[in-house]
CSV table of C-alpha atoms and ligand atoms in Angstrom, one decimal:
chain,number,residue,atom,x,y,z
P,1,UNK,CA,-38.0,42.0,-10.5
P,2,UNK,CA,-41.5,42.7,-11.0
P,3,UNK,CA,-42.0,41.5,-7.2
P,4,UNK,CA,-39.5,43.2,-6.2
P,5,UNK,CA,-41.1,46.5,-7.3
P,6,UNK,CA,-44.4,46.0,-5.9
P,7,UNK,CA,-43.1,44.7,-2.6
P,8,UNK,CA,-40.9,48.1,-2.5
P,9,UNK,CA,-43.4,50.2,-3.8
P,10,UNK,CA,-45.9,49.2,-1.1
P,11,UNK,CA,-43.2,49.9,2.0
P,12,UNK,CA,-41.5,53.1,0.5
P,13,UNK,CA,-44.0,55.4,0.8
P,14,UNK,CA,-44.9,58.0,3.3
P,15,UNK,CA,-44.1,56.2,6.2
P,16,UNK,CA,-40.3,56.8,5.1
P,17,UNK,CA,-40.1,60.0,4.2
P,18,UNK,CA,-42.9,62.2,6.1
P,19,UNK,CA,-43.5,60.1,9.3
P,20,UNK,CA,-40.0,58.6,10.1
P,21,UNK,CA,-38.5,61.9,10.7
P,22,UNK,CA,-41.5,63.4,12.3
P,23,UNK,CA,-41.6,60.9,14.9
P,24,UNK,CA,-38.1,60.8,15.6
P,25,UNK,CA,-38.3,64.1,16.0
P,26,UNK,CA,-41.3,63.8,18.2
P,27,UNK,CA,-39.7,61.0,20.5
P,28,UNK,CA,-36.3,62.3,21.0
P,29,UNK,CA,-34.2,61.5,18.0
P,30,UNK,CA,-31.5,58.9,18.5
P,31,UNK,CA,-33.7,56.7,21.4
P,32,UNK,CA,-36.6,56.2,18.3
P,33,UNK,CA,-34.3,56.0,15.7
P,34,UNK,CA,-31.9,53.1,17.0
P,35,UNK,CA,-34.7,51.2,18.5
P,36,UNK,CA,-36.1,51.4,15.4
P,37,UNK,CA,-33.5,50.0,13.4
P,38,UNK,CA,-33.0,47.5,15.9
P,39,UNK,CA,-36.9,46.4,15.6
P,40,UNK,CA,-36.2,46.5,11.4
P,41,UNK,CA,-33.9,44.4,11.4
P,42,UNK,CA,-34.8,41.6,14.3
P,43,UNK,CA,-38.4,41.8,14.2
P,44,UNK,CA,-39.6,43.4,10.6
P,45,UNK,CA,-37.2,41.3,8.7
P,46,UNK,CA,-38.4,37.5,9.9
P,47,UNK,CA,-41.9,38.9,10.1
P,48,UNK,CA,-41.5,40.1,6.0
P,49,UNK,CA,-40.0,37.0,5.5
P,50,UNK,CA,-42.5,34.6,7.3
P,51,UNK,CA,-45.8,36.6,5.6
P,52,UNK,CA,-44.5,35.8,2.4
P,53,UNK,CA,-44.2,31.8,3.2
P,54,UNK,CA,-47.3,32.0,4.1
P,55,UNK,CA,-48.8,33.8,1.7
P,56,UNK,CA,-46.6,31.7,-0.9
P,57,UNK,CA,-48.4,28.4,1.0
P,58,UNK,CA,-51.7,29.7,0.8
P,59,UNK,CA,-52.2,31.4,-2.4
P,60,UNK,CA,-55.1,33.2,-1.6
P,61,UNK,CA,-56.4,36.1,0.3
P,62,UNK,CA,-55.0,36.9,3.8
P,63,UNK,CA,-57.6,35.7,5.4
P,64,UNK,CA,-58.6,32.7,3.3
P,65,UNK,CA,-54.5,31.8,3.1
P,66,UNK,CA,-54.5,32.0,7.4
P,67,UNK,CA,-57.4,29.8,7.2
P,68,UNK,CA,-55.9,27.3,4.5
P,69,UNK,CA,-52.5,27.3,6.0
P,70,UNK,CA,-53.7,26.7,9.2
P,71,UNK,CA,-56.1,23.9,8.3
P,72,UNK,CA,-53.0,22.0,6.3
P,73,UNK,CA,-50.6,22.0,9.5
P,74,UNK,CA,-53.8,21.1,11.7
P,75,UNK,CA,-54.5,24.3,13.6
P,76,UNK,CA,-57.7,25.6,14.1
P,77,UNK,CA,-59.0,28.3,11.8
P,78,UNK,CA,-58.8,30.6,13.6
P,79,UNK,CA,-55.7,32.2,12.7
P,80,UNK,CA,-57.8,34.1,10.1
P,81,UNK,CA,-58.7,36.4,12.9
P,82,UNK,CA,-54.8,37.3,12.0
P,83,UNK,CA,-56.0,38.2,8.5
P,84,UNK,CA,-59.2,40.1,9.5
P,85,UNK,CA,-57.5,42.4,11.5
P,86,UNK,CA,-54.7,43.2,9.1
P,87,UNK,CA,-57.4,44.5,6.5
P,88,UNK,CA,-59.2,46.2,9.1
P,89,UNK,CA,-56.3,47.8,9.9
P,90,UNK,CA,-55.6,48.7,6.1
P,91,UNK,CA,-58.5,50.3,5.8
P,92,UNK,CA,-58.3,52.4,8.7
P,93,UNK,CA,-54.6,53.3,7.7
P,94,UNK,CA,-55.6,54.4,4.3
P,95,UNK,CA,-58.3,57.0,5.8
P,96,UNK,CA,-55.2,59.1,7.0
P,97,UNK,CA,-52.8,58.2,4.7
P,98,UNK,CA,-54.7,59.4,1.6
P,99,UNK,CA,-55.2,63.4,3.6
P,100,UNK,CA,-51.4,63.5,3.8
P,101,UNK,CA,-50.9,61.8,-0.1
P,102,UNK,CA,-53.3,64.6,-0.7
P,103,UNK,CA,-51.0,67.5,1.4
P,104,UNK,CA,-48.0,65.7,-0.8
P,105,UNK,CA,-49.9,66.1,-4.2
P,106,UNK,CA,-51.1,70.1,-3.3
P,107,UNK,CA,-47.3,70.8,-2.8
P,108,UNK,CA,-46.3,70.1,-6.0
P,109,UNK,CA,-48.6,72.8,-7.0
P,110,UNK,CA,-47.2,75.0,-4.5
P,111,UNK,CA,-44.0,74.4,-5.0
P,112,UNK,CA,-44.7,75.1,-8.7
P,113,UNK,CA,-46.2,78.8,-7.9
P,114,UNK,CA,-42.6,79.0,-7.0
P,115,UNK,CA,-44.2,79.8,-3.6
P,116,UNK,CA,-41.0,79.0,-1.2
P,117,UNK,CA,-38.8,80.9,-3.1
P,118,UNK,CA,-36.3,83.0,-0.4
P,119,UNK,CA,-38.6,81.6,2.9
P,120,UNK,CA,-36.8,80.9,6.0
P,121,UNK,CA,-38.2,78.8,8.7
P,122,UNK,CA,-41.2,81.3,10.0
P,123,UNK,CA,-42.4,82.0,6.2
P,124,UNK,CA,-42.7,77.7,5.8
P,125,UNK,CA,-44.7,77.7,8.9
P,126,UNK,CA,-46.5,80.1,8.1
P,127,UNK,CA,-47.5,78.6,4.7
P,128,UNK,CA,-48.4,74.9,5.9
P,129,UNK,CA,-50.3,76.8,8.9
P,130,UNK,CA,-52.4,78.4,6.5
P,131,UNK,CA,-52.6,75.3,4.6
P,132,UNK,CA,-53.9,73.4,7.8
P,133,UNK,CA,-56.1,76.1,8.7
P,134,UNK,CA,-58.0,75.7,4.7
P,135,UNK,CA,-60.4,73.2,5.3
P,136,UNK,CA,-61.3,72.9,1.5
P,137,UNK,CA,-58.0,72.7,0.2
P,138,UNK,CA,-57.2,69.5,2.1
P,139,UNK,CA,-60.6,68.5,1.3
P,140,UNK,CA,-59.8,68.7,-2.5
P,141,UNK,CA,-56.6,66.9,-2.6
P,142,UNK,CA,-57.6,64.3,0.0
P,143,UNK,CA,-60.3,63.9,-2.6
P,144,UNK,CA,-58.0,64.0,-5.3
P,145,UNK,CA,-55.4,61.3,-4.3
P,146,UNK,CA,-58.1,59.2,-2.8
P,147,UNK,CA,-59.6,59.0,-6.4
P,148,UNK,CA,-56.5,58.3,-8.1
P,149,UNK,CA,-55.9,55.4,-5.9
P,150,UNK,CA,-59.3,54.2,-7.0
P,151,UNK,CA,-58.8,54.7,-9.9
P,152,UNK,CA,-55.8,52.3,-10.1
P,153,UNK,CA,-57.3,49.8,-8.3
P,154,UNK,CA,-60.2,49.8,-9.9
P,155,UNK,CA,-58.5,49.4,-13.2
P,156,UNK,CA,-56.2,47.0,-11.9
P,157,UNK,CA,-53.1,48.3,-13.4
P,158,UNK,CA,-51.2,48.9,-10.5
P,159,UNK,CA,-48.1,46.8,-12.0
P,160,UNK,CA,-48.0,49.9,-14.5
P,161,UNK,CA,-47.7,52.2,-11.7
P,162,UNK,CA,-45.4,49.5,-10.0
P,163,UNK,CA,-43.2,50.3,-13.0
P,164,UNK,CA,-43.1,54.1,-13.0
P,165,UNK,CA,-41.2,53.3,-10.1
P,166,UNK,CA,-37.9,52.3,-11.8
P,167,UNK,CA,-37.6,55.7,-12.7
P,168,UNK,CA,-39.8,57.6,-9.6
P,169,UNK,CA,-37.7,55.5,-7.2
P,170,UNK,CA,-34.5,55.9,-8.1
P,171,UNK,CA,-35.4,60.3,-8.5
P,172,UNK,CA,-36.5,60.0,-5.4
P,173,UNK,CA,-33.3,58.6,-3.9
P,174,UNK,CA,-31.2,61.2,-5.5
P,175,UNK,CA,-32.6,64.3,-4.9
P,176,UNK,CA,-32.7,62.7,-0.9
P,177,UNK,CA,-29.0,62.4,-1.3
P,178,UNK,CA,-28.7,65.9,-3.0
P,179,UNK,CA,-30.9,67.3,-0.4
P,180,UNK,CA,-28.4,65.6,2.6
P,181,UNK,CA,-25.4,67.1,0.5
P,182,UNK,CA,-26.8,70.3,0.7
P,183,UNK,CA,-27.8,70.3,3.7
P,184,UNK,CA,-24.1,69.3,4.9
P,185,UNK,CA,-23.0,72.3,2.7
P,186,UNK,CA,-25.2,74.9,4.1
P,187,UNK,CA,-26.1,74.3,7.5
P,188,UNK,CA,-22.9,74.1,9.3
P,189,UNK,CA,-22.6,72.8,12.7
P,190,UNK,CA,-26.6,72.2,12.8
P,191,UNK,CA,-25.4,68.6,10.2
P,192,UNK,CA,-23.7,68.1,13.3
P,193,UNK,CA,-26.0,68.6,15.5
P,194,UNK,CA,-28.7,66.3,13.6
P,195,UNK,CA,-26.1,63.4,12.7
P,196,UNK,CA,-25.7,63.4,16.9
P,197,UNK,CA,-29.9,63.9,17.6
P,198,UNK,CA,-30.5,60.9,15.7
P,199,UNK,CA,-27.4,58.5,15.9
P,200,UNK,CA,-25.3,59.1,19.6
P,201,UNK,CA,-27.2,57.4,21.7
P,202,UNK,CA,-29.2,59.1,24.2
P,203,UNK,CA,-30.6,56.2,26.5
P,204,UNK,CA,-32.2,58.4,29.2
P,205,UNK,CA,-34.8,59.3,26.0
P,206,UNK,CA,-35.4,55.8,26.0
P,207,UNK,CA,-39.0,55.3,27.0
P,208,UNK,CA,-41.8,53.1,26.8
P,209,UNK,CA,-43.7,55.5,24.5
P,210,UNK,CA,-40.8,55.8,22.4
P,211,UNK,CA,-40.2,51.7,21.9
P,212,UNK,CA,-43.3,51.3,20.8
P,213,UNK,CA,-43.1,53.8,18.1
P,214,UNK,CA,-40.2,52.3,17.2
P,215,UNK,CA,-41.7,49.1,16.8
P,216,UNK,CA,-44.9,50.1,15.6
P,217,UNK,CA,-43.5,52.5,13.0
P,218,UNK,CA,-41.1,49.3,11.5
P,219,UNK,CA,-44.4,47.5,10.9
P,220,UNK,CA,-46.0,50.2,9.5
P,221,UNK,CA,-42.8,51.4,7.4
P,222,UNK,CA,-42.7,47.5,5.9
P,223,UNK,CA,-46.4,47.0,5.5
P,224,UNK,CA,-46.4,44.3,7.9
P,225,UNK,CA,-48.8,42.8,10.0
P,226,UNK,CA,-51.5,43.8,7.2
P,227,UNK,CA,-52.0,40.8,5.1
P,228,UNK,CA,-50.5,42.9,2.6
P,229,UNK,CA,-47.2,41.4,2.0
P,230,UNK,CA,-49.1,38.1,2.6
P,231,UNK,CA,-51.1,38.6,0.0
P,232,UNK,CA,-48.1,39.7,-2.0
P,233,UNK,CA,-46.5,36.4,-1.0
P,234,UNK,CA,-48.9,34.5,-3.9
P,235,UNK,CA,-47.3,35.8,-6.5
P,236,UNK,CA,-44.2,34.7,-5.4
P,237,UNK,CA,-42.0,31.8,-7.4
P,238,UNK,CA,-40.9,29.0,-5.9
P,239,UNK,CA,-37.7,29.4,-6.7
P,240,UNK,CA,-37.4,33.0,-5.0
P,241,UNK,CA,-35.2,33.3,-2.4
P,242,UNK,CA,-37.2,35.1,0.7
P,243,UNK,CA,-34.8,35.8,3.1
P,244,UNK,CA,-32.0,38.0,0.4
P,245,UNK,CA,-35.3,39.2,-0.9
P,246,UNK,CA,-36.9,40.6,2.3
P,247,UNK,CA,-33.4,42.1,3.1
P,248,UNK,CA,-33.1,44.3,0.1
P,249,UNK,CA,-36.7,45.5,0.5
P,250,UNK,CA,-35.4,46.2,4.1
P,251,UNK,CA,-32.4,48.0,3.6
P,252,UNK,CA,-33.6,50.0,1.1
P,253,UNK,CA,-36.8,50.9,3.0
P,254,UNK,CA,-34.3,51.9,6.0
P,255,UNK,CA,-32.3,53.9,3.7
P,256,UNK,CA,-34.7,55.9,2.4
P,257,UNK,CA,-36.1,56.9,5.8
P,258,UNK,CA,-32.3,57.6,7.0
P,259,UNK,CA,-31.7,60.1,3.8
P,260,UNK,CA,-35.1,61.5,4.8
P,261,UNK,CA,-33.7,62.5,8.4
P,262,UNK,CA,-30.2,63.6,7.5
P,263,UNK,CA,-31.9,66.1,4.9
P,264,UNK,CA,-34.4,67.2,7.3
P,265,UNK,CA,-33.0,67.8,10.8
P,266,UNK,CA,-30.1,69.9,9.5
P,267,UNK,CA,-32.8,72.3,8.4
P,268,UNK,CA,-34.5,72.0,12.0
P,269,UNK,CA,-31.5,72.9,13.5
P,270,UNK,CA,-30.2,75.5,11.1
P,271,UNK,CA,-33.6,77.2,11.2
P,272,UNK,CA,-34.2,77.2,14.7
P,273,UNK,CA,-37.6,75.1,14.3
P,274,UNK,CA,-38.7,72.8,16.8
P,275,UNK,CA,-37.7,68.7,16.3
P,276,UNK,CA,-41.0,68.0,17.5
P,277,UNK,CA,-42.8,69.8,15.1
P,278,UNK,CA,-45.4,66.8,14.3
P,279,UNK,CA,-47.0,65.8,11.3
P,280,UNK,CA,-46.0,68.5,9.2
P,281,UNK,CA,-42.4,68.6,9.7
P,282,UNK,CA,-41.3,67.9,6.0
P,283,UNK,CA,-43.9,70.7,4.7
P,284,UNK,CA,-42.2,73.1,7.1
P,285,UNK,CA,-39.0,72.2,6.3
P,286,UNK,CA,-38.1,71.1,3.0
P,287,UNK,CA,-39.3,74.4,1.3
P,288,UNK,CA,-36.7,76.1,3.1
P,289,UNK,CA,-33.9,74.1,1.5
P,290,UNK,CA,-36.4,74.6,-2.1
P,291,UNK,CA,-36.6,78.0,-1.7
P,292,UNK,CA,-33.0,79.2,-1.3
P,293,UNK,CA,-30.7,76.8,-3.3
P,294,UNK,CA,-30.4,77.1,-7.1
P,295,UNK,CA,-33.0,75.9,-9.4
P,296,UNK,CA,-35.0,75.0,-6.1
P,297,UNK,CA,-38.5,75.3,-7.6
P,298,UNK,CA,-38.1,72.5,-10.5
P,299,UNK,CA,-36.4,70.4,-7.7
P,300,UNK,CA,-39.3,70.9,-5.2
P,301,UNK,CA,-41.7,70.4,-7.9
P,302,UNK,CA,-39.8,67.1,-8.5
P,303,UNK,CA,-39.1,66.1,-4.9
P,304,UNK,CA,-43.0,66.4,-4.3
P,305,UNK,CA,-44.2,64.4,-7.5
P,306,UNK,CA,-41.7,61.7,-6.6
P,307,UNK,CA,-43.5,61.7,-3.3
P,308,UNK,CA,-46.9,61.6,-4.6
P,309,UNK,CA,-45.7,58.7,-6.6
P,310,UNK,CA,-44.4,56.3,-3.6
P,311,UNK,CA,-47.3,57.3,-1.7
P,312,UNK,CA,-49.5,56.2,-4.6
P,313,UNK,CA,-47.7,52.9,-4.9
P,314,UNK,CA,-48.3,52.5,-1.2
P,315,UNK,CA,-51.7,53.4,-1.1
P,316,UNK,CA,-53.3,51.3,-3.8
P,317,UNK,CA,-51.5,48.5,-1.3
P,318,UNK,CA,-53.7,49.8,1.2
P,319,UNK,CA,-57.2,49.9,-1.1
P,320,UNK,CA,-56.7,46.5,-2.9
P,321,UNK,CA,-57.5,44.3,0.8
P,322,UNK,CA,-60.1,45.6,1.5
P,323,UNK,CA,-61.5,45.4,-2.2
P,324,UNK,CA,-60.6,41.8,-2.6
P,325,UNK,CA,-62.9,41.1,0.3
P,326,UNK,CA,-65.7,42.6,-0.6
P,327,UNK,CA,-65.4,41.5,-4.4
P,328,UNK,CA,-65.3,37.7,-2.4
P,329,UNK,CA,-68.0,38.5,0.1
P,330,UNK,CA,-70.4,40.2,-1.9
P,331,UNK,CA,-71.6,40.2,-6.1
P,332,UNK,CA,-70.3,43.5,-6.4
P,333,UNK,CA,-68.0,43.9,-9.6
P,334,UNK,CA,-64.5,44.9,-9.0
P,335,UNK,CA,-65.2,48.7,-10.1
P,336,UNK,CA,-68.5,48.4,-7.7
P,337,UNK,CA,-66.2,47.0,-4.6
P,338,UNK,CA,-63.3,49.5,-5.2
P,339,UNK,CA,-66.4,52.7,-5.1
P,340,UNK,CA,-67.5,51.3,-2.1
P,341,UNK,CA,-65.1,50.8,-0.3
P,342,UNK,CA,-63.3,53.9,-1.4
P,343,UNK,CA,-66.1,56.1,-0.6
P,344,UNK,CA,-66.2,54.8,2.8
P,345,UNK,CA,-62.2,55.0,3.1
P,346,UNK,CA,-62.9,58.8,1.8
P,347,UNK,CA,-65.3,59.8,4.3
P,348,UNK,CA,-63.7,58.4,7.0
P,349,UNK,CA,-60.4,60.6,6.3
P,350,UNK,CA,-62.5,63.7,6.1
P,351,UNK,CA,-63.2,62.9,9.5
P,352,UNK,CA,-59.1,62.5,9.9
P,353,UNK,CA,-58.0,66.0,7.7
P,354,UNK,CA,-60.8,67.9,10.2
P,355,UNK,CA,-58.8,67.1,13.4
P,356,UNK,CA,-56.1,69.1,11.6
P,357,UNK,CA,-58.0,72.1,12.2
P,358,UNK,CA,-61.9,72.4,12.3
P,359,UNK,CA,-62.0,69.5,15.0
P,360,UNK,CA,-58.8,69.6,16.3
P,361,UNK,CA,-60.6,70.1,19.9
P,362,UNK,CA,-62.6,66.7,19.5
P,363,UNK,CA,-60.6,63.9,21.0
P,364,UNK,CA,-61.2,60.6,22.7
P,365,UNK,CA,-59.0,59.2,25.0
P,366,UNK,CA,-56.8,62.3,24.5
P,367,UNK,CA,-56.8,62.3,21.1
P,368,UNK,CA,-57.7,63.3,18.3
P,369,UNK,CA,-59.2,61.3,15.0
P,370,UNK,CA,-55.9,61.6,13.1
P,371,UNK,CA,-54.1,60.8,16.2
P,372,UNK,CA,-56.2,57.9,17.7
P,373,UNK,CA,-56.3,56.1,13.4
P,374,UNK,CA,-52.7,56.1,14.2
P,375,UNK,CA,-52.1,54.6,17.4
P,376,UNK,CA,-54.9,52.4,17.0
P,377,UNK,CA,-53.5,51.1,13.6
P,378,UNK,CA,-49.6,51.5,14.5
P,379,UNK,CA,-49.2,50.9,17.8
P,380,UNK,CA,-52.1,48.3,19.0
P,381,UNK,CA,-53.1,46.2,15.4
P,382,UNK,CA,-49.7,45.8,13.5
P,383,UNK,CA,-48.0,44.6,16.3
P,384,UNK,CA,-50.6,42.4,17.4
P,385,UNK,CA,-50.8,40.8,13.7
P,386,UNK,CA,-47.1,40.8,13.7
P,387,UNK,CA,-47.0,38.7,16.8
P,388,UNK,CA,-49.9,36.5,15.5
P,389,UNK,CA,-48.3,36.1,12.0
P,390,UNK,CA,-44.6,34.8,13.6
P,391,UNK,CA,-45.8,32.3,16.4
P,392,UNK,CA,-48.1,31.3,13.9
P,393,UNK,CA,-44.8,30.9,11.7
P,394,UNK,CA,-42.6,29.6,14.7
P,395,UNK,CA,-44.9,27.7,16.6
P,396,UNK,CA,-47.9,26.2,14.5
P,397,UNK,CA,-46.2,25.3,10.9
P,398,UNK,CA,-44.1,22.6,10.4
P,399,UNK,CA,-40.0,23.8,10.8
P,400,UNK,CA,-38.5,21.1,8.5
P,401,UNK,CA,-40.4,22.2,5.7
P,402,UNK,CA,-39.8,25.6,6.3
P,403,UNK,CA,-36.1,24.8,6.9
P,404,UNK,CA,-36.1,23.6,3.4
P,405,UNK,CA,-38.5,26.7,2.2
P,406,UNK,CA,-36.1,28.9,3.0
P,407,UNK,CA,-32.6,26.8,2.1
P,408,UNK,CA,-31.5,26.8,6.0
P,409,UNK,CA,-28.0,26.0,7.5
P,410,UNK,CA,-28.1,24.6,10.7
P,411,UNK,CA,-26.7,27.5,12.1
P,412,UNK,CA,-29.4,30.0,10.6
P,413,UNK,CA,-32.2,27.6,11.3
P,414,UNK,CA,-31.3,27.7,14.6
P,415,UNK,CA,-31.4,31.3,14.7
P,416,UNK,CA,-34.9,31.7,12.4
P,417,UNK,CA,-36.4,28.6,15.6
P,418,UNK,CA,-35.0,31.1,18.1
P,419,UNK,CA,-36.1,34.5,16.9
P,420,UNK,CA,-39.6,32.8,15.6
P,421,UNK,CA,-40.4,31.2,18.6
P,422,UNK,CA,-39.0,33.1,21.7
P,423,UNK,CA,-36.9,36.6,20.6
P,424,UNK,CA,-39.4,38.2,18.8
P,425,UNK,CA,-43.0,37.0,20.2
P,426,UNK,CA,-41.3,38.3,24.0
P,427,UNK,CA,-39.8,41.4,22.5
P,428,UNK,CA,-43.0,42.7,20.8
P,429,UNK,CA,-45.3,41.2,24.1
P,430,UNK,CA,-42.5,43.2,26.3
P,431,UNK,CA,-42.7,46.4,23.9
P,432,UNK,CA,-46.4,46.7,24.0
P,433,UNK,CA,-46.7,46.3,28.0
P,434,UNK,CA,-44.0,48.7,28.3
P,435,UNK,CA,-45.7,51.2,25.9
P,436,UNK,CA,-48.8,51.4,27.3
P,437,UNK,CA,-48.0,51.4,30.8
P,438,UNK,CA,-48.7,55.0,32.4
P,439,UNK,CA,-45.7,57.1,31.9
P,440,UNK,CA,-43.5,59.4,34.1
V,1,LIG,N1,-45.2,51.2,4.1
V,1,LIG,C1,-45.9,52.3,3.6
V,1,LIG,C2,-45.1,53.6,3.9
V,1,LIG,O1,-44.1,53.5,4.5
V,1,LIG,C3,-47.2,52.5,4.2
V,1,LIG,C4,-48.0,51.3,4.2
V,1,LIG,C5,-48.4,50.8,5.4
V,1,LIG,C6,-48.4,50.7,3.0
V,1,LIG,C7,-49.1,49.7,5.4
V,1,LIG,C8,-49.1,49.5,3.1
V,1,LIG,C9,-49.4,49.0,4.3
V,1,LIG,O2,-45.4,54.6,3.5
């Protein structure tokens, strides 16, 4: 149980609830979201489950359990390149992660002023455009949530917070499911319209950009392919069964980011806003729903502390790699680790919350910092540890011993050799070509 929480705890997060439906929204709705779903269930799902064999073999650090794993089947150690990246990759994800936890933690406040009571669509624009445009005020709560992660980790007593979840979680799924209720109630033929943007299929929006969203957001929406659920994977009895396990952290992670879109496209639709709205889709518009159904104030105040809270669990997931290392690497004290590296973490996303306004006109490559953390995290590292972590799984461990690891029928070891070794490492190889080749 307690694993259970702090495996869900790290995936549900932000990446269900602010970035699924933005980027569906973003890449043409039904095209993202099955793909998506698909890449879930195929690709996250073995992926979950062979990170926490290993990391259940290795007992260590995801770098040191690479390098121990790999030196008890015989492979070269190497593999902990696998391991390096995915803290790299940590770190750079929590530098934008903790600006939107901090746009998260400021709504509650706003939401508290009792600021979205009677907006429609332009007045929530208008707020979160102002919001953007305040340099301080993201500066402050980017601050602020960064700190409280810190904190946490620092103290280590993120199994506390872990627990706050039984009851965080659980709010958090209803007032999704009250918000999709009401959106059903309210918004007429637009529920219609949003149940066919993401579900009919739509194959012509099928492109290369899109796949790789798809796949890259399923990593990034599992916390895979970041030594995270490897590390995770140490704690783990042997007597835990991996593969029901993984699949209820899976379905629920899906759900959540499901309930997500059905509240929030309605409202796009209804409110003639744009699907493609970007990053602040759910600050534009869930106030709208918050600010014209009965007692909408306590439940925006609510919806945005429950939010605060999963990003939290998700976040201290994010610190706590790159602490480890340099607690291992260096004499500094855990407290002295989690300041460093915090501070750095900090700095970097003021770097990130600045391309939302002040340097939105520096880019690279097209870009800009927010922008560029993401695909360079999302869409290049997570797969690329994915792909190391399964053919490591499929190809360099030995199969009998996992067979018996994870209480295989013939039939379902056949399947695990077959997605392990050839499904999965050619899907994500195929995805990632067809992503970044140039597009029409
Ligand atoms: N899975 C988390 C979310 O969906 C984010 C996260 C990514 C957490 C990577 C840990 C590692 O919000």
């Amino acid at each position: 149980m307690g694993f259970m929480l702090a495996a869900a705890g790290s995936a549900v997060g932000l990446g269900n609830i602010w970035k699924f439906p933005y980027m569906a929204g973003e890449m043409g709705g039904s095209a993202f979201v099955l793909t998506y779903l698909i890449c879930m269930f195929v690709i996250g799902l073995p992926i979950l489950v062979a990170e926490w064999l290993i990391g259940r073999r290795g007992q260590k650090n995801p770098i040191h359990t690479m390098e121990d794993v790999a030196k008890a089947e015989g492979r070269s150690k190497n593999w902990r390149w696998v391991g390096i990246i995915g803290v790299l990759g940590s770190f750079l994800i929590l530098s934008f992660y903790s600006v939107i936890g901090g746009w998260a933690t400021d709504y509650i406040v706003i939401a508290a002023k009792g600021s979205f009571v009677g907006m429609n669509g332009n007045g929530t624009s208008q707020l979160f455009e102002n919001f953007l445009g305040s340099v301080s005020h993201l500066f402050i709560w980017h601050t602020v949530f960064m700190f409280a992660t810190a904190f946490i980790v620092a103290l280590g007593v993120g199994a506390g917070l872990e627990r706050s979840c039984k009851i965080m979680m659980p709010g958090l799924g209803l007032l999704l499911i009250g918000l999709v209720v009401y959106a059903a109630l309210v918004s007429g033929p637009a529920f219609e319209q949003a149940f066919k943007f993401l579900f009919t299929p739509n194959w012509s929006a099928i492109t290369g950009k899109a796949v790789l969203a798809a796949l890259g957001h399923a990593f990034f929406s599992l916390s895979l392919g970041m030594g995270i659920m490897m590390a995770y994977g140490s704690y783990l009895g042997k007597d835990v069964n991996l593969i029901s396990t993984a699949r209820t952290v899976v379905i629920l992670d899906v759900i959540v980011a499901i309930l997500s879109g059905m509240a929030i496209f309605p409202l796009v639709f209804a409110n003639g806003l744009q699907p493609g709205e970007g990053a602040g889709l759910i600050f534009v518009t869930l106030p709208i729903a918050f600010g014209n159904m009965a007692g909408g104030t306590i439940l925006g105040v609510l919806f945005f502390i429950f939010l605060t809270f999963a990003a939290l669990t998700s976040s201290i997931s994010l610190l706590e790699p790159t602490v480890e290392l340099l607690e291992e690497k260096t004499r500094l004290s855990r407290v002295s680790a989690t300041v460093v590296s915090s501070v750095v973490i900090w700095a970097l996303g003021i770097a990130c919350l600045l391309s939302f306004n002040e340097w939105k006109q520096v880019t690279l490559f097209g870009k800009n910092i927010f922008d560029l953390l993401d695909y360079l995290t999302s869409k290049l590292m997570l797969p690329l540890t994915g792909l190391g972590t399964i053919v490591f799984a499929g190809w360099m461990m030995n199969q009998q011993l996992i067979r018996e690891e994870l209480h295989l029928g013939p039939a379902l070891f056949a399947l695990w050799k077959f997605l392990c070794r050839i499904v999965i490492p050619i899907a994500v190889v195929a995805i990632m070509i067809y992503g970044f080749m140039p597009q029409k």
